[in-house]
CSV table of C-alpha atoms and ligand atoms in Angstrom, one decimal:
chain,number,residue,atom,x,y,z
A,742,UNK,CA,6.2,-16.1,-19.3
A,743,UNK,CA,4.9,-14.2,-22.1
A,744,UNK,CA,6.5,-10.9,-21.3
A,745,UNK,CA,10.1,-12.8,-20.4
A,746,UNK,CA,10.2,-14.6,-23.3
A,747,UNK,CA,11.5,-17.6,-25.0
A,748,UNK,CA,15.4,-17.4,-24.1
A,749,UNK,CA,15.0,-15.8,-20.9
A,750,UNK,CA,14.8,-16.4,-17.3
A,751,UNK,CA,13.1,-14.7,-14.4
A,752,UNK,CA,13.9,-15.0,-10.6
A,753,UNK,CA,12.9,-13.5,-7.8
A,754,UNK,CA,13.2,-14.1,-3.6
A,755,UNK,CA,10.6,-14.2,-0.9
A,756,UNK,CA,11.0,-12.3,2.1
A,757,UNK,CA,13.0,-13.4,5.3
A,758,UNK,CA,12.1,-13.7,8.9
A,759,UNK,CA,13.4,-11.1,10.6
A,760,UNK,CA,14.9,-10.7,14.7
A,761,UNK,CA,12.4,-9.0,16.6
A,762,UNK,CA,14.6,-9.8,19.7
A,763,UNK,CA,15.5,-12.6,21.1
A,764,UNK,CA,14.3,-15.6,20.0
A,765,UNK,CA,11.3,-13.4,18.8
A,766,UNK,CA,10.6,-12.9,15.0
A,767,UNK,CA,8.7,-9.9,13.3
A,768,UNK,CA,5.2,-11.7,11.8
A,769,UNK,CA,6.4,-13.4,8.7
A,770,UNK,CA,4.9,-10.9,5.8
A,771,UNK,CA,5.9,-12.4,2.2
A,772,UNK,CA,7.3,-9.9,0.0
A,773,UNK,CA,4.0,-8.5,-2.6
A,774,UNK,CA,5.8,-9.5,-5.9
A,775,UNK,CA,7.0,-13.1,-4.9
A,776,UNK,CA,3.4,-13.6,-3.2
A,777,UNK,CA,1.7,-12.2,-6.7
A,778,UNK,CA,3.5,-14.8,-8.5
A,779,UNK,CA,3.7,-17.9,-6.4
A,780,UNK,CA,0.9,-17.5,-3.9
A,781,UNK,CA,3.8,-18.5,-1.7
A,782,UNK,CA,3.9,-18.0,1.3
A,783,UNK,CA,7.0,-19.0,3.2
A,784,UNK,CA,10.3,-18.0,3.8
A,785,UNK,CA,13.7,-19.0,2.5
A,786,UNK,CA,12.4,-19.1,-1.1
A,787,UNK,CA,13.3,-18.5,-5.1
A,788,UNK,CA,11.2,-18.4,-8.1
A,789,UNK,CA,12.5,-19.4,-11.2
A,790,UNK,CA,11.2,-19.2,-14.6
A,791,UNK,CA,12.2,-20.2,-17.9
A,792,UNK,CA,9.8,-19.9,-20.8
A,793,UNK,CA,10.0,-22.7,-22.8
A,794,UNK,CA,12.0,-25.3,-20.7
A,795,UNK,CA,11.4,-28.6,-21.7
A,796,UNK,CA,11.6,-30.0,-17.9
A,797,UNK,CA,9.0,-27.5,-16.9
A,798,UNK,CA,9.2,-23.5,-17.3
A,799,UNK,CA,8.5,-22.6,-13.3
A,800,UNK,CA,10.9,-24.4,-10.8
A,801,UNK,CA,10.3,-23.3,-6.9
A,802,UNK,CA,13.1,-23.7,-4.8
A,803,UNK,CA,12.0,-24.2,-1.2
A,804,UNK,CA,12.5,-25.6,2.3
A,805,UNK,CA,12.6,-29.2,2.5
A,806,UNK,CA,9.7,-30.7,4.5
A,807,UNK,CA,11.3,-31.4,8.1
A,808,UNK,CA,9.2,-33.2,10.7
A,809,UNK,CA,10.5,-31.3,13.8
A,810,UNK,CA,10.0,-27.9,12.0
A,811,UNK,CA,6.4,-28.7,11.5
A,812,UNK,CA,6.0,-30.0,15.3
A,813,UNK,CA,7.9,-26.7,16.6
A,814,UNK,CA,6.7,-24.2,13.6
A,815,UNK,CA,3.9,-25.3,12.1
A,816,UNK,CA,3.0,-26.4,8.2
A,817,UNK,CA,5.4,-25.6,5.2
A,818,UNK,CA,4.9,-26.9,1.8
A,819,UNK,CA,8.1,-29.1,1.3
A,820,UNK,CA,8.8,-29.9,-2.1
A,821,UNK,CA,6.4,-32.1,-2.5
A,822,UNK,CA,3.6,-29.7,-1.8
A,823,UNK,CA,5.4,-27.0,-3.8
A,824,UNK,CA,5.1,-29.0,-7.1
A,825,UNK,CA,1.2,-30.5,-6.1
A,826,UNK,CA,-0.4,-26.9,-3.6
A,827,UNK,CA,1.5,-24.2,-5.8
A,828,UNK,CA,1.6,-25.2,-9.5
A,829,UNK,CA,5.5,-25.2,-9.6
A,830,UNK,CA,6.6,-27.5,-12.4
A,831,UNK,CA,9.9,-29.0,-10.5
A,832,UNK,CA,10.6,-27.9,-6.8
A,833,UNK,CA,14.5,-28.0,-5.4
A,834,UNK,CA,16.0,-27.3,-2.1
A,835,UNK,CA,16.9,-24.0,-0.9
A,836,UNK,CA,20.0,-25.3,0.3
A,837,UNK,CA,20.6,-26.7,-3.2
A,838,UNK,CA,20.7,-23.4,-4.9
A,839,UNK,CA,23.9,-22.4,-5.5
A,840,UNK,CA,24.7,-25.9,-7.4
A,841,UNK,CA,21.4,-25.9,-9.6
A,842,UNK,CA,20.4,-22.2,-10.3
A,843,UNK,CA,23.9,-21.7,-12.6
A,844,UNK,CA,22.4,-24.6,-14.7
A,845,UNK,CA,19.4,-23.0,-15.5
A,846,UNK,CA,20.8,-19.8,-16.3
A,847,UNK,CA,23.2,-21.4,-19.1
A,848,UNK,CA,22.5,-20.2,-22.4
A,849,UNK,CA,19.8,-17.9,-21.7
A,850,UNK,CA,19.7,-14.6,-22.9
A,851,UNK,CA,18.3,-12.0,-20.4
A,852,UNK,CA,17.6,-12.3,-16.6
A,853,UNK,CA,15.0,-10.5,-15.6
A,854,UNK,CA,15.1,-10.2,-11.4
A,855,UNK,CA,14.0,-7.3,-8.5
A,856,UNK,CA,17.4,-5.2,-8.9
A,857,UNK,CA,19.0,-3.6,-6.6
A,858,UNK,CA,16.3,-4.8,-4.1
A,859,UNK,CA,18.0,-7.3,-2.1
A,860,UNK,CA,22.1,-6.4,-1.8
A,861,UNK,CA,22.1,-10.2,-1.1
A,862,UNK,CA,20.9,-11.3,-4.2
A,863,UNK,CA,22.6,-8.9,-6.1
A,864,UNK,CA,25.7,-10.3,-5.2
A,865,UNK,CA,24.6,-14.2,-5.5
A,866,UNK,CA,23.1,-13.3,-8.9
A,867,UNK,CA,27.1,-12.3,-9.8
A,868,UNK,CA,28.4,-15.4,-8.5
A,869,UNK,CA,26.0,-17.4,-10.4
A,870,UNK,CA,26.5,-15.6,-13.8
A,871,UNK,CA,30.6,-16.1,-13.0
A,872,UNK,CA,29.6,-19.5,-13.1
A,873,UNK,CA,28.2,-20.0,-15.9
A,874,UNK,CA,31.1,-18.1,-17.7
A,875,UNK,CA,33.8,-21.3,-16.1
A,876,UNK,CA,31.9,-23.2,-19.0
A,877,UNK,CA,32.3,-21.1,-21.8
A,878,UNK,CA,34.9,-23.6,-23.4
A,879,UNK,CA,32.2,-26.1,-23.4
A,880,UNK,CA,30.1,-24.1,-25.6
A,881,UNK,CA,27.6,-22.5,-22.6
A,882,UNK,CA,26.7,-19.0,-23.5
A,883,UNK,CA,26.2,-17.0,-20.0
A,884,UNK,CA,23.3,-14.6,-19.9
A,885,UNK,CA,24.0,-10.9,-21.5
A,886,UNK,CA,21.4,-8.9,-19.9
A,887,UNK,CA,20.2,-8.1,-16.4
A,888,UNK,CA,16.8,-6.6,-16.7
A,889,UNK,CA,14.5,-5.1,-13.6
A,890,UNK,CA,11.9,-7.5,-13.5
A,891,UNK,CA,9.9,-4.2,-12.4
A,892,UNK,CA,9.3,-3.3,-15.5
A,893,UNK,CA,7.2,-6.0,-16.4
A,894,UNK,CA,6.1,-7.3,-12.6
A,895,UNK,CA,4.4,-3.5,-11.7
A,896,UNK,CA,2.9,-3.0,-14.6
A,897,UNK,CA,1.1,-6.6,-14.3
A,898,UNK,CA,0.3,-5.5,-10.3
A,899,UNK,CA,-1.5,-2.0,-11.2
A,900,UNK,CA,-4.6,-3.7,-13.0
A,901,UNK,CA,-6.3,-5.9,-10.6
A,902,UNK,CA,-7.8,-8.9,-11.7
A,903,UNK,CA,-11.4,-10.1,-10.5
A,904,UNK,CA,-9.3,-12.9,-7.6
A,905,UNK,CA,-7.4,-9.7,-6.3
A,906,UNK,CA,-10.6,-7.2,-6.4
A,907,UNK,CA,-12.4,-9.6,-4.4
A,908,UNK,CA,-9.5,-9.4,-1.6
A,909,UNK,CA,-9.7,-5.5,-1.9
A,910,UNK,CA,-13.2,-5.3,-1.3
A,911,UNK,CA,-13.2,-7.4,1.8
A,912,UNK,CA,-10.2,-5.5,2.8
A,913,UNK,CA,-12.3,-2.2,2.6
A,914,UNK,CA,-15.3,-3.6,3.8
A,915,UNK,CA,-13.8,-4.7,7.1
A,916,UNK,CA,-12.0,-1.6,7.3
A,917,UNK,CA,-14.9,0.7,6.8
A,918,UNK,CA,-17.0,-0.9,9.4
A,919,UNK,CA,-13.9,-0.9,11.9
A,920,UNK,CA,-13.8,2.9,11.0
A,921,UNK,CA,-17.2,3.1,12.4
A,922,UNK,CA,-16.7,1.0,15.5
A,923,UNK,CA,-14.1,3.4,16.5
A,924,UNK,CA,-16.3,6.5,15.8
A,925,UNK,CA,-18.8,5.2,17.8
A,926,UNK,CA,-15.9,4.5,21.2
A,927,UNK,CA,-14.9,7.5,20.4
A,928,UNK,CA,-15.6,10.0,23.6
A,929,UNK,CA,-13.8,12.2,25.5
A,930,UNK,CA,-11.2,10.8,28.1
A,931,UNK,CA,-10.1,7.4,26.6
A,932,UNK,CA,-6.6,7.8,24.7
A,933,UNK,CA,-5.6,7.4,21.0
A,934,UNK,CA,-4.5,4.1,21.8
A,935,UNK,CA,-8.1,3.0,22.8
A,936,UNK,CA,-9.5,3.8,19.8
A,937,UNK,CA,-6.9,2.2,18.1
A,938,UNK,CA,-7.5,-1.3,20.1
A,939,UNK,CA,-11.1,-0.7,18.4
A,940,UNK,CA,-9.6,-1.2,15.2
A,941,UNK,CA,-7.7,-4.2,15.4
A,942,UNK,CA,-10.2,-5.7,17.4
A,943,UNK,CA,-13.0,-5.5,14.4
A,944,UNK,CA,-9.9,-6.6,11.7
A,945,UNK,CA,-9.0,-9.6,13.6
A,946,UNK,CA,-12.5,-10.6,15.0
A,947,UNK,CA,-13.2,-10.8,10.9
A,948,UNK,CA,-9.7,-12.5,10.4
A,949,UNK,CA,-7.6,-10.3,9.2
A,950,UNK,CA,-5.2,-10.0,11.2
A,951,UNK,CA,-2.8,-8.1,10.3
A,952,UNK,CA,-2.8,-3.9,9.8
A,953,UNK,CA,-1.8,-2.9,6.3
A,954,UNK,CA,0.6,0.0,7.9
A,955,UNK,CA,0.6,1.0,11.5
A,956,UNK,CA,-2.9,3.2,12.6
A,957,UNK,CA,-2.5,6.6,12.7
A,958,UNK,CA,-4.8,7.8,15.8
A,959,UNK,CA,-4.4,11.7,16.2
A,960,UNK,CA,-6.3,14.3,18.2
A,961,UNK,CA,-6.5,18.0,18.0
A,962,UNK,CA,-3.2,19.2,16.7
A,963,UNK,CA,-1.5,15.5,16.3
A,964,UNK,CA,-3.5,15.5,13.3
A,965,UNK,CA,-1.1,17.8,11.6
A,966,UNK,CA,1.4,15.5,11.9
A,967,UNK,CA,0.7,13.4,8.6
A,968,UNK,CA,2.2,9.9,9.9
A,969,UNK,CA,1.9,10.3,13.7
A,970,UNK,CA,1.8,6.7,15.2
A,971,UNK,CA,2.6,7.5,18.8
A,972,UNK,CA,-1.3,7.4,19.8
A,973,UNK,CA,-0.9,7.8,23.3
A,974,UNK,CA,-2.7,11.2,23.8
A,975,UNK,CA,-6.5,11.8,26.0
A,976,UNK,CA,-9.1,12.7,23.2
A,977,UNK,CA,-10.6,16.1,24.3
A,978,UNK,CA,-14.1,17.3,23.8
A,979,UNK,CA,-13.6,20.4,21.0
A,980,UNK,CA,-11.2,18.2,19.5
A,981,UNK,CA,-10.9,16.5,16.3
A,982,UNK,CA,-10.2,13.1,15.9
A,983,UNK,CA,-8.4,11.9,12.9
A,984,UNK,CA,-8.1,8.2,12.3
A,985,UNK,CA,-5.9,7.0,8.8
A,986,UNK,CA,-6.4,3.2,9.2
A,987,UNK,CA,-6.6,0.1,7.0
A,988,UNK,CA,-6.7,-3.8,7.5
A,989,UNK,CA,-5.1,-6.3,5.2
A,990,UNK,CA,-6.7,-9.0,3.3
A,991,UNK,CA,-4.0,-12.5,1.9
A,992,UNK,CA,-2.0,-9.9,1.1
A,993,UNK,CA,-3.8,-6.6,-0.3
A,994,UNK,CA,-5.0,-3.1,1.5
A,995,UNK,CA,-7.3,-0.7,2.3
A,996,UNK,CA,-6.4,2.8,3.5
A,997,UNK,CA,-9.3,4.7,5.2
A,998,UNK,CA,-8.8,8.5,7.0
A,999,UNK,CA,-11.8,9.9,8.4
A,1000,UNK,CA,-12.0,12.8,10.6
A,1001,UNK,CA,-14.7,13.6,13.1
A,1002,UNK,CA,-15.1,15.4,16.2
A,1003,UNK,CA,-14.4,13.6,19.5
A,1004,UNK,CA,-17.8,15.4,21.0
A,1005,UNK,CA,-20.3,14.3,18.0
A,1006,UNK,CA,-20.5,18.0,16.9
A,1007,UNK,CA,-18.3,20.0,14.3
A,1008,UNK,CA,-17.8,23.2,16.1
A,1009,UNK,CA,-18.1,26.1,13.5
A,1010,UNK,CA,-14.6,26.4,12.3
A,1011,UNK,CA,-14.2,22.9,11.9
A,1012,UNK,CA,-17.3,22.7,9.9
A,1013,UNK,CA,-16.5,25.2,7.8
A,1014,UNK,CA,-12.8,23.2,6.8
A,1015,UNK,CA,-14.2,19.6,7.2
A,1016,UNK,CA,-16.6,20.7,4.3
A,1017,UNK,CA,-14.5,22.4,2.0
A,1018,UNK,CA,-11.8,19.3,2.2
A,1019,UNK,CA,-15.4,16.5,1.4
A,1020,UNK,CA,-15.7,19.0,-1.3
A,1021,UNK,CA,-12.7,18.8,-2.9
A,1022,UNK,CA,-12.6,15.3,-2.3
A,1023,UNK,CA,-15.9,14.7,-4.4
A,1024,UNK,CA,-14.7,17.0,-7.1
A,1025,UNK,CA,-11.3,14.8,-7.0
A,1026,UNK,CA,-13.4,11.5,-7.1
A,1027,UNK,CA,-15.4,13.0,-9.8
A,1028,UNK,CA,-12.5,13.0,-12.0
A,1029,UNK,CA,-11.8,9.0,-12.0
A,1030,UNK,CA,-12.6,7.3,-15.2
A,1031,UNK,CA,-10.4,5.5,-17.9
A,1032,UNK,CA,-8.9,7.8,-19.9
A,1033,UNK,CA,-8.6,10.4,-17.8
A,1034,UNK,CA,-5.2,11.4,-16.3
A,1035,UNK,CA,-3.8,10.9,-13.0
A,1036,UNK,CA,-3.0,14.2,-12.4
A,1037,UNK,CA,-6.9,15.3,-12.8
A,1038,UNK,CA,-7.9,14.2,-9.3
A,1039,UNK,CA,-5.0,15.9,-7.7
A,1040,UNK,CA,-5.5,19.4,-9.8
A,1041,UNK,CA,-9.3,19.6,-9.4
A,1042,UNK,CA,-8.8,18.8,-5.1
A,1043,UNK,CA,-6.2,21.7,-5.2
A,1044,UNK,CA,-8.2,23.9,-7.2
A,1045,UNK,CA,-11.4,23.5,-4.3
A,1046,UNK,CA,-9.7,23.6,-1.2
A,1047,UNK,CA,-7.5,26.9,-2.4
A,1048,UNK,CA,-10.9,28.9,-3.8
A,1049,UNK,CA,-12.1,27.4,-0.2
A,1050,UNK,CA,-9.0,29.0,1.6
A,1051,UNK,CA,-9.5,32.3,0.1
A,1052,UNK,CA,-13.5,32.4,0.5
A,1053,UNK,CA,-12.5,31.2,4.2
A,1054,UNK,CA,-10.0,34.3,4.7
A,1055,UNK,CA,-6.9,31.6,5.0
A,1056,UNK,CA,-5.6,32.7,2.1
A,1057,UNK,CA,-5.3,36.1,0.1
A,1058,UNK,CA,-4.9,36.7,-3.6
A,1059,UNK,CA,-5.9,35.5,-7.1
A,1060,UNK,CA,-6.8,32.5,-6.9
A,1061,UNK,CA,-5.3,31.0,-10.1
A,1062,UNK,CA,-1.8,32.8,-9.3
A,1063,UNK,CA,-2.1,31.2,-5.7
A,1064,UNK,CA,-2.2,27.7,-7.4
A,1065,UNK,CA,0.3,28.8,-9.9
A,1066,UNK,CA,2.6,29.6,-7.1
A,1067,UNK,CA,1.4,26.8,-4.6
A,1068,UNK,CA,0.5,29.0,-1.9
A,1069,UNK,CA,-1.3,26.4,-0.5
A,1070,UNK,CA,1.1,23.8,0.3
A,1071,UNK,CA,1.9,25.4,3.8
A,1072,UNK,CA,-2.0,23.6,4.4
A,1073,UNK,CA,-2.0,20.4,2.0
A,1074,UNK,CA,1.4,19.3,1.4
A,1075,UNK,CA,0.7,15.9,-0.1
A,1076,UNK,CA,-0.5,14.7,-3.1
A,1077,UNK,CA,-4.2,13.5,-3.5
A,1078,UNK,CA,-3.5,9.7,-3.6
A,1079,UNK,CA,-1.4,6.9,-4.9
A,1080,UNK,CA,-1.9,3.5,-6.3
A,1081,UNK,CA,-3.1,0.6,-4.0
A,1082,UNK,CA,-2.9,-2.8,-3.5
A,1083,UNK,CA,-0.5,-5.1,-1.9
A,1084,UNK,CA,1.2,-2.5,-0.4
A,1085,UNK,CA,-0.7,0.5,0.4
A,1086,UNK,CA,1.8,2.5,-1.4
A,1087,UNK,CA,1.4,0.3,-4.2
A,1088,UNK,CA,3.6,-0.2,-7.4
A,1089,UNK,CA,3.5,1.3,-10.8
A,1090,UNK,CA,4.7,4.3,-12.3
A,1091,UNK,CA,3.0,7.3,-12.3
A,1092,UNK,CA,4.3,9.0,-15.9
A,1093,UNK,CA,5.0,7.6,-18.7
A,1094,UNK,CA,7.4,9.2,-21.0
A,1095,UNK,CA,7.2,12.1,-18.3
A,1096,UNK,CA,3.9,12.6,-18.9
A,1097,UNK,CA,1.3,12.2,-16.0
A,1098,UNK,CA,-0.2,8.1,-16.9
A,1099,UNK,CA,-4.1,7.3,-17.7
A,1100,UNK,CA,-6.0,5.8,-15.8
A,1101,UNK,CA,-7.2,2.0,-17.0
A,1102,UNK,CA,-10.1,-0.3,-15.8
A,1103,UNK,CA,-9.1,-2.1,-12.6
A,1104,UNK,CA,-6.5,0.1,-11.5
A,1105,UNK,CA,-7.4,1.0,-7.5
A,1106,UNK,CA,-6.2,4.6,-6.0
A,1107,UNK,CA,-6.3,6.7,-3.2
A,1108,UNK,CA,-8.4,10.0,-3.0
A,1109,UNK,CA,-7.2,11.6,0.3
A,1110,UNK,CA,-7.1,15.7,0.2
A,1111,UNK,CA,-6.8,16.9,3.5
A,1112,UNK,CA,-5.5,20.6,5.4
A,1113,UNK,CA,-3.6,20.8,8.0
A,1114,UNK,CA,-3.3,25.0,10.0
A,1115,UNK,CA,-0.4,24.6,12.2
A,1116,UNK,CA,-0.9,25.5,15.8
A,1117,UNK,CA,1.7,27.8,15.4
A,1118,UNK,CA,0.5,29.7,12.2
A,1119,UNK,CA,0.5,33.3,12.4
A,1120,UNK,CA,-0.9,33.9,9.2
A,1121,UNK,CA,-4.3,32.6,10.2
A,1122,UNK,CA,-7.0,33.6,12.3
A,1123,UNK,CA,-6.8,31.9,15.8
A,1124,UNK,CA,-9.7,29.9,14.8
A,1125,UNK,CA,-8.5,27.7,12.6
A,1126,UNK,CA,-4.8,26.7,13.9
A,1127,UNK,CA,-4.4,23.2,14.9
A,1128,UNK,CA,-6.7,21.8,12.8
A,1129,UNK,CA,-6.1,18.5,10.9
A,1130,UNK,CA,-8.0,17.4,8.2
A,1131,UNK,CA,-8.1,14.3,5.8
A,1132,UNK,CA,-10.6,12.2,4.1
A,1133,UNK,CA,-9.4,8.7,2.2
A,1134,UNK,CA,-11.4,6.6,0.1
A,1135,UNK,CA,-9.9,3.5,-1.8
A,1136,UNK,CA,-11.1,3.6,-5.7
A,1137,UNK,CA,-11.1,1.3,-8.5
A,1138,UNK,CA,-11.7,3.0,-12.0
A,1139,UNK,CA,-14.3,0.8,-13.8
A,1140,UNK,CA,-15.2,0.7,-17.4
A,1141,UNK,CA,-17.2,3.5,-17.5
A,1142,UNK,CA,-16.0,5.4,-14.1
A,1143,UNK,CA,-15.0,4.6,-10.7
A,1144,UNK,CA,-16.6,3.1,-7.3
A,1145,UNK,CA,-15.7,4.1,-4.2
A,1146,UNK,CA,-14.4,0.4,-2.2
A,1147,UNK,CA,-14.7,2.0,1.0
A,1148,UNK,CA,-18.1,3.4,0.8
A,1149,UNK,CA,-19.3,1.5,4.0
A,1150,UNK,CA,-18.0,4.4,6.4
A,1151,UNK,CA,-19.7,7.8,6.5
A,1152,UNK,CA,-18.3,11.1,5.3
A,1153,UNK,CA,-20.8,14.1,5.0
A,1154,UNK,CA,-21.2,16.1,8.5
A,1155,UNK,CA,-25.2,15.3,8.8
A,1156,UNK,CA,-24.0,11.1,8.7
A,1157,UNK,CA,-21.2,12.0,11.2
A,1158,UNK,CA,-23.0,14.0,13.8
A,1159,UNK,CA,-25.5,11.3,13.3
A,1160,UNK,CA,-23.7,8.2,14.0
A,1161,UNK,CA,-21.6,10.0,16.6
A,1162,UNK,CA,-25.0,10.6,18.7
A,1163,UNK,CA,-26.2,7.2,18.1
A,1164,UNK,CA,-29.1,8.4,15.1
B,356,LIG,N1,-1.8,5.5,5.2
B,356,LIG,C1,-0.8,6.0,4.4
B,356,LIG,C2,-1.4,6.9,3.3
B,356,LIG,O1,-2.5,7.3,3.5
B,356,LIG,O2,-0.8,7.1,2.3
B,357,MN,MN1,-3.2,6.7,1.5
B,358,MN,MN1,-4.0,6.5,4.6
């Protein structure tokens, strides 16, 4: 309310069900911003709010409470339970919407909304605004300004609050340890798939049912494949095995990677490349704290794993004018992390003013360097082609650093070979 201001209004839709086929729906998953705000969780749904309404400065429009949906489809709020469960001031039909939403928007100022989000509501929010103008004669002023509701919405979503770190941490919790109940199935002769089951088993036997983006599962040279899903291949002894994997808790979630060998021991060439990509992704970690900027982590990962290419004979050259000229994007061709949160690639600008942002107390990142040697790569010895490396940890920056969220699943070679041989 405070950043729409007096004179404004704000709306914004839920998510809808979607056709899966027929008479089948995709899972219902409310959309991040309208959950943030409303802790709704329904479909066919419209926030409204108007700072400094007399009548009440956050109206819900909803589904009415029908008997046979609830015997056929289960609970929903009603209106009723959308002004007593959900803190909404007045509560109207969805149906109704059309008739009442032009009312509130009379002689307000600047609507603030997701643009460009929804091609639907785009269009209803012109019909309504025409509207409005039919009344001008009356002495209704219709609102001048559309504004992204963005701009105010990400910004509030990138600091986590003490409620929404508590999700995050179960989130990685439950994640971690399902990392390590699939390094421990992992063997030689079950496929991707298998190890996947593992996964979803431990996040649903701890309730949270639902993945926070589809499992990536990929052995031996799938694992240069940065979002291969198909999972269907035999896991080979002398193989890798990377697993990018992450549950969802009401809403937020955690994004794991670990890598490990399918046997329980790092062959030497693998070794050599599992250790220089943990390095980098120490020296990345290392460079979390308020403050500092967003760009550090990245620079300082890139900085290790190309001196490691060049000690490693993968690379030849200087090694500043190999970063200068990126030489080793052929082998890590992603950036170092992103923000996370309700979605995994979460929302919130990077720059500001072009410039590369700080980083703040409670913001939560990704640290995820990996490499990648092509099976087909010329350039390298034999050795190393087909290898696919990444390792993901989930971070918050605290007040005087960062902790790692996802600590609960081993990284270092001695922990791996460890677990993997049942130490
Ligand atoms: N799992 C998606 C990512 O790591 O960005
Ligand atoms: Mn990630
Ligand atoms: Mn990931």
């Amino acid at each position: 309310m405070q950043h729409i201001g007096t004179g404004n209004i704000a709306l914004i839709d839920s998510a809808q069900m979607r056709t899966r086929n027929r008479d089948v729906d995709y899972p219902f998953r409310q959309d991040s911003g309208f959950y943030y705000l409303t802790g709704f969780n329904e479909p066919d749904a419209l926030a409204v709010f108007i700072p400094g309404r007399e009548q009440g400065e956050y109206v819900l429009f909803c589904r009415e409470f029908d008997e046979q949906k609830a015997l056929w489809e289960g609970a929903h709020a009603g209106l009723e339970g959308a002004t007593a469960h959900y803190g909404a001031d007045e509560a109207f039909p969805i149906d109704e919407l059309d008739e009442i939403l032009p009312g509130l928007m009379e002689n307000t100022g600047k609507v603030f909304y997701p643009m460009g989000e929804n091609a639907e509501l785009d269009h209803s929010l012109q019909g309504w605004i025409k509207q409005v103008r039919t009344k001008a004669r009356a002495g209704v002023t219709a609102p001048g300004e559309l504004v992204a509701l963005e701009l105010i919405l990400h910004e509030m979503r990138l600091v986590k609050s003490p409620a929404e770190l508590k999700l995050m941490r179960r989130a990685a919790e439950v994640s971690a340890a399902g990392h390590v109940k699939a390094m421990q199935a992992a063997k030689a002769g079950l496929y991707e798939y298998q190890i996947e089951a593992e996964l979803i088993y431990h996040f649903a036997q701890n309730g949270l049912r639902s993945v926070a983006y589809p499992s990536i599962v990929a052995s031996g040279k799938n694992a240069c494949v940065l979002h291969y899903t198909e999972n269907h291949s035999p896991l080979k002894n002398g193989d890798l095995l990377l697993i990018d994997a992450g549950a969802e808790c009401d809403h937020y979630a955690a994004d794991i990677t670990r890598t490990f060998p399918v046997s329980g021991h790092f062959s030497a060439p693998q070794k050599q490349l599992y250790q220089l990509v943990l390095d980098a992704q120490f020296a990345a970690i290392e460079q979390i704290k308020p403050g500092a900027s967003w760009i550090n982590a990245h620079d300082a990962a890139v900085a290790v794993l190309t001196q490691g290419l060049v000690a490693l004979g993968l690379l030849k050259g200087r090694v500043k004018k190999l970063i200068e000229k990126e030489k080793y994007k052929p082998f890590y061709m992603h950036r170092t992390g992103h923000w996370l949160g309700m979605d995994v690639h979460d929302v919130g600008n990077y720059k500001i003013n072009q410039e590369w942002r700080e980083l703040e107390a409670g913001m939560v990142l990704t640290v995820e360097p990996g490499l990648y040697i092509p099976a087909d790569c010329k350039s390298v010895d034999e050795k190393w082609r087909g290898i696919g490396i990444r390792i993901e940890d989930d971070v918050l920056v605290t007040e005087t650093g960062y902790e790692v969220l996802t600590h609960g699943v081993p990284k270092t070679v001695v922990e791996i070979e460890a677990l993997m041989q049942g130490n």
